[in-house]
């Protein structure tokens, strides 16, 4: 299963965990923190699972740096879990040719 977390409307941890709860079936005891996320990814959720964070800004890379590091470590250690993140894309108007 692939789950996409769109960072367009995420400003902080609270926004992130709200979206995560919408996309994944998390146990009732889940707390909105990295320890709880680590626990569910390494024991509670069915695998295979692929998480994709899309539309991340450079600022969000810094805000969520510890979480990204944790997810990369889980990916290395637990079979069936994979993770990727992508920066938001901007239109490059300089290379666009227009006809007159």
C-alpha positions as protocol buffer text, in pm:
chain_id: "A"
residue {
  index: 1
  type: UNK
  ca { x: 0 y: 0 z: 0 }
}
residue {
  index: 2
  type: UNK
  ca { x: 125 y: 350 z: -85 }
}
residue {
  index: 3
  type: UNK
  ca { x: 23 y: 644 z: 132 }
}
residue {
  index: 4
  type: UNK
  ca { x: 82 y: 1000 z: 14 }
}
residue {
  index: 5
  type: UNK
  ca { x: 118 y: 1280 z: 268 }
}
residue {
  index: 6
  type: UNK
  ca { x: 79 y: 1618 z: 95 }
}
residue {
  index: 7
  type: UNK
  ca { x: 280 y: 1886 z: 275 }
}
residue {
  index: 8
  type: UNK
  ca { x: 107 y: 2173 z: 94 }
}
residue {
  index: 9
  type: UNK
  ca { x: -113 y: 2241 z: 399 }
}
residue {
  index: 10
  type: UNK
  ca { x: 122 y: 2116 z: 671 }
}
residue {
  index: 11
  type: UNK
  ca { x: 283 y: 2377 z: 890 }
}
residue {
  index: 12
  type: UNK
  ca { x: 369 y: 2183 z: 1204 }
}
residue {
  index: 13
  type: UNK
  ca { x: 357 y: 1844 z: 1375 }
}
residue {
  index: 14
  type: UNK
  ca { x: -13 y: 1880 z: 1457 }
}
residue {
  index: 15
  type: UNK
  ca { x: -101 y: 1926 z: 1089 }
}
residue {
  index: 16
  type: UNK
  ca { x: 120 y: 1630 z: 994 }
}
residue {
  index: 17
  type: UNK
  ca { x: -34 y: 1389 z: 1244 }
}
residue {
  index: 18
  type: UNK
  ca { x: -387 y: 1499 z: 1153 }
}
residue {
  index: 19
  type: UNK
  ca { x: -321 y: 1409 z: 788 }
}
residue {
  index: 20
  type: UNK
  ca { x: -147 y: 1086 z: 885 }
}
residue {
  index: 21
  type: UNK
  ca { x: -451 y: 981 z: 1088 }
}
residue {
  index: 22
  type: UNK
  ca { x: -676 y: 1048 z: 787 }
}
residue {
  index: 23
  type: UNK
  ca { x: -463 y: 826 z: 562 }
}
residue {
  index: 24
  type: UNK
  ca { x: -370 y: 539 z: 795 }
}
residue {
  index: 25
  type: UNK
  ca { x: -568 y: 330 z: 1037 }
}
residue {
  index: 26
  type: UNK
  ca { x: -377 y: 396 z: 1356 }
}
residue {
  index: 27
  type: UNK
  ca { x: -442 y: 232 z: 1693 }
}
residue {
  index: 28
  type: UNK
  ca { x: -644 y: 430 z: 1948 }
}
residue {
  index: 29
  type: UNK
  ca { x: -343 y: 454 z: 2176 }
}
residue {
  index: 30
  type: UNK
  ca { x: -142 y: 638 z: 1907 }
}
residue {
  index: 31
  type: UNK
  ca { x: 15 y: 957 z: 2041 }
}
residue {
  index: 32
  type: UNK
  ca { x: 108 y: 1242 z: 1812 }
}
residue {
  index: 33
  type: UNK
  ca { x: 484 y: 1206 z: 1838 }
}
residue {
  index: 34
  type: UNK
  ca { x: 780 y: 1037 z: 1669 }
}
residue {
  index: 35
  type: UNK
  ca { x: 805 y: 758 z: 1927 }
}
residue {
  index: 36
  type: UNK
  ca { x: 447 y: 656 z: 1858 }
}
residue {
  index: 37
  type: UNK
  ca { x: 506 y: 676 z: 1482 }
}
residue {
  index: 38
  type: UNK
  ca { x: 813 y: 457 z: 1517 }
}
residue {
  index: 39
  type: UNK
  ca { x: 614 y: 205 z: 1722 }
}
residue {
  index: 40
  type: UNK
  ca { x: 328 y: 173 z: 1472 }
}
residue {
  index: 41
  type: UNK
  ca { x: 560 y: 150 z: 1172 }
}
residue {
  index: 42
  type: UNK
  ca { x: 773 y: -119 z: 1332 }
}
residue {
  index: 43
  type: UNK
  ca { x: 498 y: -327 z: 1485 }
}
residue {
  index: 44
  type: UNK
  ca { x: 135 y: -228 z: 1441 }
}
residue {
  index: 45
  type: UNK
  ca { x: 79 y: -155 z: 1072 }
}
residue {
  index: 46
  type: UNK
  ca { x: 46 y: -417 z: 802 }
}
residue {
  index: 47
  type: UNK
  ca { x: 331 y: -431 z: 554 }
}
residue {
  index: 48
  type: UNK
  ca { x: 421 y: -370 z: 280 }
}
residue {
  index: 49
  type: UNK
  ca { x: 377 y: 4 z: 327 }
}
residue {
  index: 50
  type: UNK
  ca { x: 530 y: 284 z: 122 }
}
residue {
  index: 51
  type: UNK
  ca { x: 506 y: 640 z: 257 }
}
residue {
  index: 52
  type: UNK
  ca { x: 557 y: 933 z: 22 }
}
residue {
  index: 53
  type: UNK
  ca { x: 583 y: 1289 z: 145 }
}
residue {
  index: 54
  type: UNK
  ca { x: 506 y: 1522 z: -146 }
}
residue {
  index: 55
  type: UNK
  ca { x: 526 y: 1898 z: -195 }
}
residue {
  index: 56
  type: UNK
  ca { x: 771 y: 1957 z: 90 }
}
residue {
  index: 57
  type: UNK
  ca { x: 927 y: 2302 z: 113 }
}
residue {
  index: 58
  type: UNK
  ca { x: 1288 y: 2361 z: 209 }
}
residue {
  index: 59
  type: UNK
  ca { x: 1164 y: 2497 z: 544 }
}
residue {
  index: 60
  type: UNK
  ca { x: 967 y: 2178 z: 605 }
}
residue {
  index: 61
  type: UNK
  ca { x: 1278 y: 1972 z: 534 }
}
residue {
  index: 62
  type: UNK
  ca { x: 1438 y: 2147 z: 831 }
}
residue {
  index: 63
  type: UNK
  ca { x: 1128 y: 2127 z: 1054 }
}
residue {
  index: 64
  type: UNK
  ca { x: 1081 y: 1754 z: 990 }
}
residue {
  index: 65
  type: UNK
  ca { x: 1450 y: 1661 z: 958 }
}
residue {
  index: 66
  type: UNK
  ca { x: 1451 y: 1432 z: 1263 }
}
residue {
  index: 67
  type: UNK
  ca { x: 1141 y: 1250 z: 1140 }
}
residue {
  index: 68
  type: UNK
  ca { x: 1289 y: 1202 z: 792 }
}
residue {
  index: 69
  type: UNK
  ca { x: 1603 y: 1056 z: 947 }
}
residue {
  index: 70
  type: UNK
  ca { x: 1395 y: 820 z: 1162 }
}
residue {
  index: 71
  type: UNK
  ca { x: 1190 y: 702 z: 863 }
}
residue {
  index: 72
  type: UNK
  ca { x: 1506 y: 636 z: 661 }
}
residue {
  index: 73
  type: UNK
  ca { x: 1641 y: 426 z: 949 }
}
residue {
  index: 74
  type: UNK
  ca { x: 1317 y: 228 z: 972 }
}
residue {
  index: 75
  type: UNK
  ca { x: 1334 y: 170 z: 596 }
}
residue {
  index: 76
  type: UNK
  ca { x: 1684 y: 23 z: 631 }
}
residue {
  index: 77
  type: UNK
  ca { x: 1594 y: -201 z: 925 }
}
residue {
  index: 78
  type: UNK
  ca { x: 1242 y: -326 z: 849 }
}
residue {
  index: 79
  type: UNK
  ca { x: 1150 y: -528 z: 546 }
}
residue {
  index: 80
  type: UNK
  ca { x: 830 y: -418 z: 379 }
}
residue {
  index: 81
  type: UNK
  ca { x: 856 y: -49 z: 470 }
}
residue {
  index: 82
  type: UNK
  ca { x: 977 y: 210 z: 223 }
}
residue {
  index: 83
  type: UNK
  ca { x: 980 y: 586 z: 228 }
}
residue {
  index: 84
  type: UNK
  ca { x: 1042 y: 878 z: -8 }
}
residue {
  index: 85
  type: UNK
  ca { x: 1001 y: 1254 z: 0 }
}
residue {
  index: 86
  type: UNK
  ca { x: 980 y: 1511 z: -275 }
}
residue {
  index: 87
  type: UNK
  ca { x: 1020 y: 1886 z: -276 }
}
residue {
  index: 88
  type: UNK
  ca { x: 745 y: 2103 z: -413 }
}
residue {
  index: 89
  type: UNK
  ca { x: 780 y: 2175 z: -785 }
}
residue {
  index: 90
  type: UNK
  ca { x: 771 y: 2519 z: -940 }
}
residue {
  index: 91
  type: UNK
  ca { x: 698 y: 2601 z: -1302 }
}
residue {
  index: 92
  type: UNK
  ca { x: 1010 y: 2709 z: -1487 }
}
residue {
  index: 93
  type: UNK
  ca { x: 881 y: 2982 z: -1716 }
}
residue {
  index: 94
  type: UNK
  ca { x: 1225 y: 3073 z: -1850 }
}
residue {
  index: 95
  type: UNK
  ca { x: 1245 y: 2759 z: -2061 }
}
residue {
  index: 96
  type: UNK
  ca { x: 893 y: 2782 z: -2196 }
}
residue {
  index: 97
  type: UNK
  ca { x: 873 y: 2890 z: -2558 }
}
residue {
  index: 98
  type: UNK
  ca { x: 576 y: 3096 z: -2665 }
}
residue {
  index: 99
  type: UNK
  ca { x: 457 y: 3167 z: -3017 }
}
residue {
  index: 100
  type: UNK
  ca { x: 381 y: 3528 z: -3115 }
}
